[in-house]
Coordinates of C-alpha atoms (C1' of nucleotides) in Angstrom, one line a residue:
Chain A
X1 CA 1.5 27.2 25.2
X2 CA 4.5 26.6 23.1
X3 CA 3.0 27.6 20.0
X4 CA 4.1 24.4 18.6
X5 CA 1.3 22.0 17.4
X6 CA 2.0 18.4 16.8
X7 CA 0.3 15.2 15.8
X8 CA -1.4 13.2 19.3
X9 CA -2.0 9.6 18.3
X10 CA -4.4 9.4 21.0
X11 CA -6.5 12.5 19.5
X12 CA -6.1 11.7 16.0
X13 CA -5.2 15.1 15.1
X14 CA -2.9 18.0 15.0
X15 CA -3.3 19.9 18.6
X16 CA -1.1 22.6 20.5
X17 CA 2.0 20.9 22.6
X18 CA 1.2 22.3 25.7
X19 CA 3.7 21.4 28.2
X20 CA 3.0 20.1 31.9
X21 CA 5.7 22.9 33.2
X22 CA 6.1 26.5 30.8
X23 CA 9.5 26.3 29.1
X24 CA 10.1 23.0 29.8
X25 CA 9.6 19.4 27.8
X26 CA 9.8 16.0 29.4
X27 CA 10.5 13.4 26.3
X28 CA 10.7 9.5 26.8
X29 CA 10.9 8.0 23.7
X30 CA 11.0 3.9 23.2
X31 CA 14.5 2.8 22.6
X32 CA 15.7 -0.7 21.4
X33 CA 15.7 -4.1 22.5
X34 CA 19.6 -5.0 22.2
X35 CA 19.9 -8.1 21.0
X36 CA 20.9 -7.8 16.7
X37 CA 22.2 -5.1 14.9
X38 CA 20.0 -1.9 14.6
X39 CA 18.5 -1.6 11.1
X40 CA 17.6 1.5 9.3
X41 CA 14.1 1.2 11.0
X42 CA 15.9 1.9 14.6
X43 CA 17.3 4.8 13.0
X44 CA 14.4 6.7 11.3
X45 CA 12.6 6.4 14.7
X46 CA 16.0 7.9 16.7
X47 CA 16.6 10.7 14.1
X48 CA 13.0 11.4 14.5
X49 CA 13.2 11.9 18.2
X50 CA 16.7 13.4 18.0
X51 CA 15.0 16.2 15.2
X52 CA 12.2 17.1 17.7
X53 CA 14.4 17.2 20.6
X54 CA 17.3 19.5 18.6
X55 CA 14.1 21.8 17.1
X56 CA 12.5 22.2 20.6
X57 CA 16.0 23.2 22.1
X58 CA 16.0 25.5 19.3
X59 CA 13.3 27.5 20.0
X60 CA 14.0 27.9 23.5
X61 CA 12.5 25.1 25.5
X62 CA 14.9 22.7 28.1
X63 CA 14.4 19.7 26.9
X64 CA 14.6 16.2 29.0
X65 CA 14.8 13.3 26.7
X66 CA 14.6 10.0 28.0
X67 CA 15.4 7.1 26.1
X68 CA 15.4 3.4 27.8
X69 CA 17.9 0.5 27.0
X70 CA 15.4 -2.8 27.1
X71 CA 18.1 -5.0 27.8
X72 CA 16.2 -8.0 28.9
X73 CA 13.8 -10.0 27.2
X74 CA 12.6 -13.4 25.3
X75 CA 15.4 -12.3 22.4
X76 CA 18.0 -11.7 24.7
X77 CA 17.6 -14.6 26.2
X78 CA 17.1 -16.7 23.3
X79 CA 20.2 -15.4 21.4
X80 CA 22.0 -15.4 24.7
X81 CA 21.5 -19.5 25.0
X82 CA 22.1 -20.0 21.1
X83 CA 25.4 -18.7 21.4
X84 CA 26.1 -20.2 25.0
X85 CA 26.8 -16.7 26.8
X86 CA 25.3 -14.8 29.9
X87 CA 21.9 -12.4 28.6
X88 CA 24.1 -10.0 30.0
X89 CA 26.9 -10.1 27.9
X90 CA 24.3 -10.5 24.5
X91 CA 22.6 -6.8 25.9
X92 CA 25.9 -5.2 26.5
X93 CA 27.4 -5.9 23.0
X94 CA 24.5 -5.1 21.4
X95 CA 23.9 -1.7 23.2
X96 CA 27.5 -0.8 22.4
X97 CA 26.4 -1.3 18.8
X98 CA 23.8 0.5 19.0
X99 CA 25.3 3.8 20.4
X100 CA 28.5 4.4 18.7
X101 CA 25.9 3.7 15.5
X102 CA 23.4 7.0 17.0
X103 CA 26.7 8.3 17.6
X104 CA 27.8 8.4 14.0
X105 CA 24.0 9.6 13.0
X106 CA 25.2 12.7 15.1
X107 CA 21.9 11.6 17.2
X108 CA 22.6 13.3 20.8
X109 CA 23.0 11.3 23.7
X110 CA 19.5 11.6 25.6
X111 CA 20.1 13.2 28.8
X112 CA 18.8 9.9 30.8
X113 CA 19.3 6.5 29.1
X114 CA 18.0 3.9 31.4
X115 CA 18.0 0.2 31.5
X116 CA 15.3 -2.2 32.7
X117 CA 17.5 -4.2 34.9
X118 CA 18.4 -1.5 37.0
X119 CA 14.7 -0.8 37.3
X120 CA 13.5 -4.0 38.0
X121 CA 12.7 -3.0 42.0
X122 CA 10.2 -0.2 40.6
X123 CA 8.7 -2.6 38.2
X124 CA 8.1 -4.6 41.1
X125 CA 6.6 -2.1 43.2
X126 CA 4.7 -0.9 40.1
X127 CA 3.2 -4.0 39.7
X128 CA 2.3 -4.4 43.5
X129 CA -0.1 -1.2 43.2
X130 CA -1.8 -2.7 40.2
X131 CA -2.5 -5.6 42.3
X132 CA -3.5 -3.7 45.1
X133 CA -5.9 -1.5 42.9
X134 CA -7.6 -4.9 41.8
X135 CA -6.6 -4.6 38.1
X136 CA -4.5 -7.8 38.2
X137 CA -4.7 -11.1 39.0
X138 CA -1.7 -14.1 39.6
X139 CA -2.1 -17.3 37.6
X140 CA 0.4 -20.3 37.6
X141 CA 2.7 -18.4 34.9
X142 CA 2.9 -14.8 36.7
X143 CA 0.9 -11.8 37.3
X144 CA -1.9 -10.6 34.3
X145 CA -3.5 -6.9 34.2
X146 CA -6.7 -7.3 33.6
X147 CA -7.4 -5.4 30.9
X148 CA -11.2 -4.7 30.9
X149 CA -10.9 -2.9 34.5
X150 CA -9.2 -0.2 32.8
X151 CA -11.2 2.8 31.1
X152 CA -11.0 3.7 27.6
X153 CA -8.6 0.9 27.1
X154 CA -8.7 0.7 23.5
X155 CA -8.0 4.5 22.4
X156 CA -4.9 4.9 21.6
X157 CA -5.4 2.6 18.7
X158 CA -8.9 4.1 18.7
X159 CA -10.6 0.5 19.0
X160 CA -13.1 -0.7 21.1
X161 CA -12.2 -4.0 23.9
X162 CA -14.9 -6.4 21.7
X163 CA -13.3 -4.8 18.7
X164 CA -9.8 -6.0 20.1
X165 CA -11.0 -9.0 21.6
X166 CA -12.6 -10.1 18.3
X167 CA -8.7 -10.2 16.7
X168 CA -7.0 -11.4 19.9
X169 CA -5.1 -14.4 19.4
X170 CA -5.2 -14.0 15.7
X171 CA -1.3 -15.0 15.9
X172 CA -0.2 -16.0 18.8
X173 CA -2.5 -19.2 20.9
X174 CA -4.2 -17.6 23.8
X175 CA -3.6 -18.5 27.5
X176 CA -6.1 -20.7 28.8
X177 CA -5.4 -19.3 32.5
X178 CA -6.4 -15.8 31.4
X179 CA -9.5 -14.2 32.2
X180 CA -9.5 -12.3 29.2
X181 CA -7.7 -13.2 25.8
X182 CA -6.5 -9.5 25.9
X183 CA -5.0 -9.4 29.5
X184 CA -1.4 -9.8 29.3
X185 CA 1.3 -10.4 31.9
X186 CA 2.6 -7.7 34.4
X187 CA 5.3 -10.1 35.6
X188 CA 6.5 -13.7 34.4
X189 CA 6.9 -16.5 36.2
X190 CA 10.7 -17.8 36.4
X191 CA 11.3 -20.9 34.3
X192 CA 14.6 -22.8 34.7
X193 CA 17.4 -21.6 33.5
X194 CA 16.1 -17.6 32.7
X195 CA 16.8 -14.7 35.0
X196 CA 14.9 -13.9 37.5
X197 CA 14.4 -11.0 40.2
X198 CA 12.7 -12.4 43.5
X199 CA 9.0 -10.7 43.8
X200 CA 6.1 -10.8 46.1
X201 CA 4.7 -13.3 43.4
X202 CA 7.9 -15.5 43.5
X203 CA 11.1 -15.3 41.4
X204 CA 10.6 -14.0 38.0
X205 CA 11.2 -11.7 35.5
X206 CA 9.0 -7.9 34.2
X207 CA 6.3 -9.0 32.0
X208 CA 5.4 -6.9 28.8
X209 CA 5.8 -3.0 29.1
X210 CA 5.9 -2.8 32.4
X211 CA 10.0 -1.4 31.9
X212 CA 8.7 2.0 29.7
X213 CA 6.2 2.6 32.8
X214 CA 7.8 2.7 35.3
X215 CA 11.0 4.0 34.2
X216 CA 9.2 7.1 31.8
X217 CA 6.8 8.2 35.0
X218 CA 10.5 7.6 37.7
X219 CA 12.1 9.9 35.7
X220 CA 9.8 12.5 34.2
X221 CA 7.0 12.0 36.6
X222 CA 3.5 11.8 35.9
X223 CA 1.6 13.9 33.0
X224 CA 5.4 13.8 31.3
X225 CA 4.9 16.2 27.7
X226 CA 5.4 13.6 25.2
X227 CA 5.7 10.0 24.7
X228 CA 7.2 8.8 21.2
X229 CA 8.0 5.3 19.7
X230 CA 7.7 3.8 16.4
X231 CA 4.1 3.3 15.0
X232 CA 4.0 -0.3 15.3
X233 CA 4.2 -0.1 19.1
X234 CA 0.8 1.7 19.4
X235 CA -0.5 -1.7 19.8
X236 CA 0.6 -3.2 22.0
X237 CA 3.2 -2.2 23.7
X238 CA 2.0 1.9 24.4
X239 CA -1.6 0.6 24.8
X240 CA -0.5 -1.7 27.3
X241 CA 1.8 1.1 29.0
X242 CA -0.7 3.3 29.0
X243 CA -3.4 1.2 30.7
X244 CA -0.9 0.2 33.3
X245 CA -0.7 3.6 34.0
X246 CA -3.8 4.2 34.4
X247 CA -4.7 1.4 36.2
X248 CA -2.9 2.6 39.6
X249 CA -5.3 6.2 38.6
X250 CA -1.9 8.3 37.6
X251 CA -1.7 9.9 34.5
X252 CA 0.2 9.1 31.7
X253 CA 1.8 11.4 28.5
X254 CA -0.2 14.1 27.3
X255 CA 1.4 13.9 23.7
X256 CA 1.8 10.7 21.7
X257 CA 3.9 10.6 18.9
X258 CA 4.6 7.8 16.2
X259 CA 6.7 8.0 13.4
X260 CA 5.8 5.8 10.4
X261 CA 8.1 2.7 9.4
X262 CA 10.2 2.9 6.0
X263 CA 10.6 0.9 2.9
X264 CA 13.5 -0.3 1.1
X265 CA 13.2 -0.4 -3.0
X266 CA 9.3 0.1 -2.5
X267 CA 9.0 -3.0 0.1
X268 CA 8.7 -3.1 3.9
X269 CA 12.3 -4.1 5.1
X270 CA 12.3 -7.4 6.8
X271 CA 14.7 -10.2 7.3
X272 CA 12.7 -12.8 5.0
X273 CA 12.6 -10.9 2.0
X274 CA 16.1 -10.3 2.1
X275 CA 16.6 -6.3 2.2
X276 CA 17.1 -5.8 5.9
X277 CA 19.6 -3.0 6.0
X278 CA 21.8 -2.2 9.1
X279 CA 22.5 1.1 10.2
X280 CA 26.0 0.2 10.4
X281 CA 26.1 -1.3 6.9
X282 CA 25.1 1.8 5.8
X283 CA 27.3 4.3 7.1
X284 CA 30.7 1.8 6.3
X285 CA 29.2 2.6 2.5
X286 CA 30.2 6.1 2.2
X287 CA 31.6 8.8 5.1
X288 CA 28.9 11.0 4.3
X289 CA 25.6 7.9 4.5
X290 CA 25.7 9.6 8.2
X291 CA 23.9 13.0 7.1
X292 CA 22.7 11.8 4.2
X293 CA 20.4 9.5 5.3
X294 CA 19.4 12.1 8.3
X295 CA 19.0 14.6 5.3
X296 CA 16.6 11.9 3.9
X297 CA 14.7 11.0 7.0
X298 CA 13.8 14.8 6.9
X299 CA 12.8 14.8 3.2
X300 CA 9.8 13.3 4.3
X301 CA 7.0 14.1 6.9
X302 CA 7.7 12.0 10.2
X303 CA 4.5 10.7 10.3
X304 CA 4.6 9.3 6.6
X305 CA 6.1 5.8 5.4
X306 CA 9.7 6.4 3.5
X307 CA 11.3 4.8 0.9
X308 CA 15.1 4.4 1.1
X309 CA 17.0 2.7 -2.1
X310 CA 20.9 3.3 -3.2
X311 CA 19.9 5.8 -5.6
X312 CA 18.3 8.3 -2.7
X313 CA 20.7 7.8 -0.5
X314 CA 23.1 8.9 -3.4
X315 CA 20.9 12.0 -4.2
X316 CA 21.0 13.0 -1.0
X317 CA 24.8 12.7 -0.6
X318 CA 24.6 15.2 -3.3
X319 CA 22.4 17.5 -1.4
X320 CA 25.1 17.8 1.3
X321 CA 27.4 18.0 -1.1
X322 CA 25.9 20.9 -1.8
X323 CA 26.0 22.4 2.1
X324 CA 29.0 22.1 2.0
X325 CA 30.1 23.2 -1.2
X326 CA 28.3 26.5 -0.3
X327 CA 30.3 26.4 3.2
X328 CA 33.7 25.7 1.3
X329 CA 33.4 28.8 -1.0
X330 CA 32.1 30.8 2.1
X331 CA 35.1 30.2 3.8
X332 CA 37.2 30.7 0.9
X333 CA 35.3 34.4 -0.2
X334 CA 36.0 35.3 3.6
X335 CA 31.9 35.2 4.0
X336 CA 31.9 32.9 6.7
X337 CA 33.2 34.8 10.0
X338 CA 29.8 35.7 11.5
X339 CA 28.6 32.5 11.7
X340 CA 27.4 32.1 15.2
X341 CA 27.6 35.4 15.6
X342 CA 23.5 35.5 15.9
X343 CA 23.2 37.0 12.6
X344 CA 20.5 35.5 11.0
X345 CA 18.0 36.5 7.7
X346 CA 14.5 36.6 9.7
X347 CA 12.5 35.8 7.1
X348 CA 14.1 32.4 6.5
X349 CA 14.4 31.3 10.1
X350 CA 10.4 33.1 10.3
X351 CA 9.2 30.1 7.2
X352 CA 12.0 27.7 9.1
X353 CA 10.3 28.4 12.1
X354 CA 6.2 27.9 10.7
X355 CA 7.0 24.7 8.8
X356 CA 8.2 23.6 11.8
X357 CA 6.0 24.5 14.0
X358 CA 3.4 22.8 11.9
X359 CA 3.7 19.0 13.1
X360 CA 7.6 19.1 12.6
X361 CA 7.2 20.0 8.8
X362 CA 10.7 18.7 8.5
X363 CA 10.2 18.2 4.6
X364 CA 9.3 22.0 3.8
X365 CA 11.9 23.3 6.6
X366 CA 14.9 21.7 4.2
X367 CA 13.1 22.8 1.3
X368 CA 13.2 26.7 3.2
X369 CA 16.8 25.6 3.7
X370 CA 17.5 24.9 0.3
X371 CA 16.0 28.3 -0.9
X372 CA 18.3 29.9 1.4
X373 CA 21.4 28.2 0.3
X374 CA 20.7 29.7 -2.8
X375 CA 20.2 33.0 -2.1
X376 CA 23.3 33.1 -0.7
X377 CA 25.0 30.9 -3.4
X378 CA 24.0 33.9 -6.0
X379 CA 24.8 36.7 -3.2
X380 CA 28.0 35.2 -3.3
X381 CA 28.6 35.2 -6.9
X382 CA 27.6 39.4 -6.7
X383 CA 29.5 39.6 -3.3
X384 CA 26.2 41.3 -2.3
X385 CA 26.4 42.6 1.8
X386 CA 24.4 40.0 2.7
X387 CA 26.0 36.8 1.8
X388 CA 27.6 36.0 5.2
X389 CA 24.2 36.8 6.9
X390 CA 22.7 33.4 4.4
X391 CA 25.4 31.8 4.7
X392 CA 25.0 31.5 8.7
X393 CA 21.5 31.1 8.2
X394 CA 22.4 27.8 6.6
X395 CA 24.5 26.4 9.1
X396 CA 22.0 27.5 11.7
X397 CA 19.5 26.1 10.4
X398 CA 21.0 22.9 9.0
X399 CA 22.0 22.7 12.9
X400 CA 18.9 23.2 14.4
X401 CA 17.8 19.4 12.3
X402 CA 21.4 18.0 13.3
X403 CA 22.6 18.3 9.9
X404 CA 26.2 19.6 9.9
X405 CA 27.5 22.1 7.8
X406 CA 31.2 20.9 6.8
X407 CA 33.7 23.9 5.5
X408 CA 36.9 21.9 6.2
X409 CA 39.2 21.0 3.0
X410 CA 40.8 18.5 4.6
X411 CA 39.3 14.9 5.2
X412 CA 40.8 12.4 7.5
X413 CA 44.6 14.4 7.6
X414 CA 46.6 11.7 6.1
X415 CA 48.1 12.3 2.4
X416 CA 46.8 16.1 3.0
X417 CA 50.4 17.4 2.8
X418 CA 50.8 15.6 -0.4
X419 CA 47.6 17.1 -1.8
X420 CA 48.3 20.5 -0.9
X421 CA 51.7 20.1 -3.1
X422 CA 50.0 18.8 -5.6
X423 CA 47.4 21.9 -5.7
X424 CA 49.9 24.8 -5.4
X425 CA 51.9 22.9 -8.1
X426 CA 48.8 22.8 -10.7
X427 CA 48.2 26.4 -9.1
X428 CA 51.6 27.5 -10.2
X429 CA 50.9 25.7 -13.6
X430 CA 47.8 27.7 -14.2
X431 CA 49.6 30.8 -13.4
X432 CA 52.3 30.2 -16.3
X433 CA 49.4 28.9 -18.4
X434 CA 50.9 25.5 -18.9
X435 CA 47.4 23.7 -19.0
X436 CA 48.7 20.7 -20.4
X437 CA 50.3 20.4 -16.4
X438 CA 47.6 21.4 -14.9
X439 CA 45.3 19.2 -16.4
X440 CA 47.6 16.3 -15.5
X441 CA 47.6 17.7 -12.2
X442 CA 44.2 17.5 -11.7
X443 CA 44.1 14.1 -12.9
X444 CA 46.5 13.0 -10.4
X445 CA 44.3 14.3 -8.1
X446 CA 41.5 13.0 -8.9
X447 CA 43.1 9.6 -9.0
X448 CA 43.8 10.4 -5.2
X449 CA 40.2 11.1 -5.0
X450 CA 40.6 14.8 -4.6
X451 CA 38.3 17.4 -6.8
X452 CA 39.8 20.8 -7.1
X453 CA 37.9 23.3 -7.5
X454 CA 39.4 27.0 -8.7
X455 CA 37.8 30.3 -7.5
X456 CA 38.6 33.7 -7.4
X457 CA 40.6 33.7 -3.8
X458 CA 42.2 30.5 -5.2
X459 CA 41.9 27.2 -5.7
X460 CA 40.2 24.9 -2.7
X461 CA 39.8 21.5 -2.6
X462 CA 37.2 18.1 -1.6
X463 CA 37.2 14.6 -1.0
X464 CA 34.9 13.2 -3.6
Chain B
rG1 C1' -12.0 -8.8 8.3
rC2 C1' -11.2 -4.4 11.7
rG3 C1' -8.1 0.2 13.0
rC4 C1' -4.5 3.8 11.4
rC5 C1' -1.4 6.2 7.5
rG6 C1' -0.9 6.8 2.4
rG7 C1' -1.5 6.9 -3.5
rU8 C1' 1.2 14.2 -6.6
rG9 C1' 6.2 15.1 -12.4
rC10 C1' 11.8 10.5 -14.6
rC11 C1' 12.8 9.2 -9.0
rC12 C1' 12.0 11.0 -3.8
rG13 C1' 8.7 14.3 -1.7
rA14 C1' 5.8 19.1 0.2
rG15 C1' 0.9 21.1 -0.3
rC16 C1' -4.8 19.9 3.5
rG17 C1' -10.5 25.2 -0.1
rG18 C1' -9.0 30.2 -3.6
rA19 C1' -2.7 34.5 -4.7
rC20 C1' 2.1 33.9 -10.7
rC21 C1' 4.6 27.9 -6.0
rA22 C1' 1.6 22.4 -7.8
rA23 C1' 7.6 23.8 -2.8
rG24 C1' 12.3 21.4 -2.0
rG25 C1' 16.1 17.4 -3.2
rG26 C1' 18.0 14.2 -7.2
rA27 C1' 18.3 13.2 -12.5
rA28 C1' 18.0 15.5 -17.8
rC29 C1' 18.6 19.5 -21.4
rG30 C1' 20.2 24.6 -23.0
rG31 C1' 22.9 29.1 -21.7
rC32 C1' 26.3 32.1 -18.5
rC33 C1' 30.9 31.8 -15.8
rU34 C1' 35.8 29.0 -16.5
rG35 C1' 42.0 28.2 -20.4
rC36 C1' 39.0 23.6 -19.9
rA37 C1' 36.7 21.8 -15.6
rA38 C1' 34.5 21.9 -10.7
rA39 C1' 31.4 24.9 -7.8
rG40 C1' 27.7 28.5 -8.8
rC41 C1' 24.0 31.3 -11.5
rC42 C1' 19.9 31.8 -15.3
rG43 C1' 16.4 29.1 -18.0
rU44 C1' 13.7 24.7 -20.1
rA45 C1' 11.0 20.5 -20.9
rA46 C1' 4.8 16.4 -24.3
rA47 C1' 7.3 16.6 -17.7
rG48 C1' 1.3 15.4 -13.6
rC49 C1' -6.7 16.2 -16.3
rC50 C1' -2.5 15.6 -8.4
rG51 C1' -4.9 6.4 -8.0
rC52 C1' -10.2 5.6 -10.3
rG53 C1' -15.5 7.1 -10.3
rG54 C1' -19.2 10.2 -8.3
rG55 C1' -20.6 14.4 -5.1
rU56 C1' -20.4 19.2 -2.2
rU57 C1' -18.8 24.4 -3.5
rC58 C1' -18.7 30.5 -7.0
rA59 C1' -13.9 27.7 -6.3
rA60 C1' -10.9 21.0 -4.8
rA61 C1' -4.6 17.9 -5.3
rU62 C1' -6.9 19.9 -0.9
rC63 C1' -13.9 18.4 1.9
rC64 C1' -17.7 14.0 1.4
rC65 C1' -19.1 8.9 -0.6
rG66 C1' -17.7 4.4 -3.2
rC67 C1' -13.9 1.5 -5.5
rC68 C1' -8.8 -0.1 -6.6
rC69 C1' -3.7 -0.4 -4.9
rG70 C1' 0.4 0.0 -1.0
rG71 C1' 2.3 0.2 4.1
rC72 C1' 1.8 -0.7 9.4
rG73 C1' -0.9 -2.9 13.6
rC74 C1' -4.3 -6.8 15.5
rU75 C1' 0.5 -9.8 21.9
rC76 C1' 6.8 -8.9 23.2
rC77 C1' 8.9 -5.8 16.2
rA78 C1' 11.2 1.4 15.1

RNA sequence: GCGCCGGUGCCCGAGCGGACCAAGGGAACGGCCUGCAAAGCCGUAAAGCCGCGGGUUCAAAUCCCGCCCGGCGCUCCA
């Protein structure tokens, strides 16, 4: 018991995390296809992950967090002949992408990161032991699980088979070959000119899902802790994983989590209406998009759908502004030397610690956050004894999200020697009470982009 | 149509049966601080009968029923 409860998609409702091994999580959470540019979607999902990975390290727990590469597929391939190159080289340039972009997100690496090609041989072997349990069959175009052979198919999305059946092939034409509308392919047949892995059913390629199964359970094993993913892959794609698992008897994550999809100006983001946002996009728009839109993402519950517009992600540039403000006059009042010292104010890592324990209650843990900062904005201003304590609250528990706490003055380096002239000069200014210079000081450097901003140790100064 | 998640102040967004909390962020306004600012602090608002209509209860934003509206899913999408 970790005393941390958390939504199960499979249960419908909040339940204890309890873990397969005491102390330990094993996370596998459904990364991207690599083929375009990640949106702002692919984020939310990542941060998401990243939160619950950085919170359950926090409290104590050795986290494993898996997160797969799918770097082959009907996009890949189609992009790869559109623009004459090898599927290959469309995969790796998008991955690329893809990472330094969690990079900038300060998402952590996962500790494994695996990609379906190099786990083509266990999908294989996977999908012999399907066969060999009688769940699947081989039809001209490849190999097909049959779905009605495995138990409780349907839960996950908490429908029944004729439920299912009665919507299949609502959008897409339905295989005539099939046995069932609802069975879907294990392993596909090679056609010319696509990759293709040889197999016991010929040369070929892994059908749907088949990667996320057999690389989650050949890492973390079976009856791994949690299994995560954006909420539009509880059907199909986790269903299907799940059923595949199940078909060869072994069992499959005991926690399913699904984070809810996100709006842009009140609308579902999507290439035809025109406000598809990339990740990258947004971050080249201001240095501090990175932990602003993080700060956003954890405004609002995990589970719940989120609206993102230019005017949020402004307010919550602000709202770091403000962490780091606090940090800045920290530093400058000399309040800021225990950090990390294990210091803390109980009580607000104690409410930290129950909103999050409460289905990642992200939204009231900044809010505890918040409260803290200030406290110790006002202990500050009464140089009360406990102002560094708060202060190193903050950051600790800014941290423990993956939001950083930034004291430093200085931005990128260049022109700092400049602007540090220009500050003692205004400095010197005030001193001899020639405000007129001062003031035109300032100006200059806020011109440069530069706020300054006087205290009673001395002036400091910010990027803008 | 079916399943899941929602509809709370100017915007975003917590709260899930009862306590001076209807949090927190942003925006606005007044005051303090400041040479003036910035940062910070204090306070305020006709700001919301918590989508609409019923019901359960001593007590509902919080539970139940119906309706309206939005999002996602219903074969490869976070």
């Amino acid at each position: 018991m970790t005393g941390i409860e958390l939504y199960d998609t499979l249960t419908g409702e909040v339940r204890p995390l309890a873990t397969r091994e005491p102390g330990k999580v094993a996370l596998y959470a459904c990364g991207p296809t690599v083929y375009d540019h990640p949106h702002l979607g692919h984020a939310r999902s990542a941060l998401t992950y990243d939160v619950l990975r950085r919170y359950l390290e926090w409290r104590g727990l050795d986290v494993r967090h898996v997160a797969n590469i799918t770097d082959i597929d009907d996009n890949i391939i189609n992009r790869a002949r559109d623009e004459g190159r090898t599927e290959s080289e469309v995969a790796v340039e998008w991955e690329d992408v893809y990472i330094d972009a969690m990079a900038r997100l300060d998402v952590l690496d996962p500790h494994d990161r695996p990609r379906a090609t190099e786990w083509v041989a266990e999908m294989v072997d996977f999908v012999t032991r399907i066969m060999a349990a009688g769940a699947a069959y081989t039809t001209g175009t490849g190999v097909y699980l049959r779905v009605g052979s495995v138990p409780r198919y349907g839960d996950l999305v908490h429908r029944g088979l004729d439920d299912l059946r009665a919507s299949a092939g609502a959008r897409v034409e339905v295989d005539e070959d099939k046995e069932d509308p609802l069975d879907f392919a294990l392993w596909k047949a090679a056609k010319p000119d696509e990759p293709s892995w040889p197999s016991p059913w010929g040369p070929g390629r892994p059908g749907w899902h088949i990667e996320c199964v057999a690389m989650s359970l050949g890492i973390l094993g079976d009856d791994f802790d949690i299994h995560g993913g954006g909420n539009d892959l509880v059907f199909p794609h986790h269903t299907n994983e799940r059923a595949e698992a199940l078909a060869v008897g072994r069992s499959f994550a005991r926690h399913w989590v699904h984070n809810a999809m996100l709006n842009i100006e009140g609308t579902k983001m999507s290439k035809s209406l025109g406000n598809y946002r990339t990740v990258v996009e947004m971050l080249d728009e201001h240095p501090l998009n990175g932990r602003a839109f993080r700060l956003l993402v954890l405004q609002t519950h995990y589970r719940k759908t989120m609206e993102v517009n230019p005017e949020l992600m402004a307010s919550a540039r602000t709202a770091v502004q403000r962490l780091d403000a606090l940090a800045r006059r920290a530093k400058a009042a000399g309040a800021d030397h225990d950090q990390g010292t294990g210091r803390r104010d109980e009580a607000a890592a104690g409410a930290f610690r129950t909103a999050m324990d409460n289905d990642i209650g992200t939204p009231e843990a900044v809010a505890v956050i918040f409260d803290t900062l200030h406290r110790a904005n006002a202990a500050l201003d009464g140089s009360a004894e406990d102002a560094p304590t708060l202060v190193a609250t903050v950051v600790e528990l800014a941290g423990a999200l993956g939001v950083a706490v930034d004291a430093a003055e200085h931005g990128a380096g260049d022109g700092d020697a400049v602007i540090v002239g220009l500050v003692s000069k205004r400095q010197a200014a005030r001193e001899a009470k020639d405000w007129s210079a001062a003031d035109g000081l300032r100006d200059e450097l806020a011109a440069m982009g530069v706020v300054v901003e006087d205290t009673p140790a001395g002036p400091i100064w910010r990027r803008a």
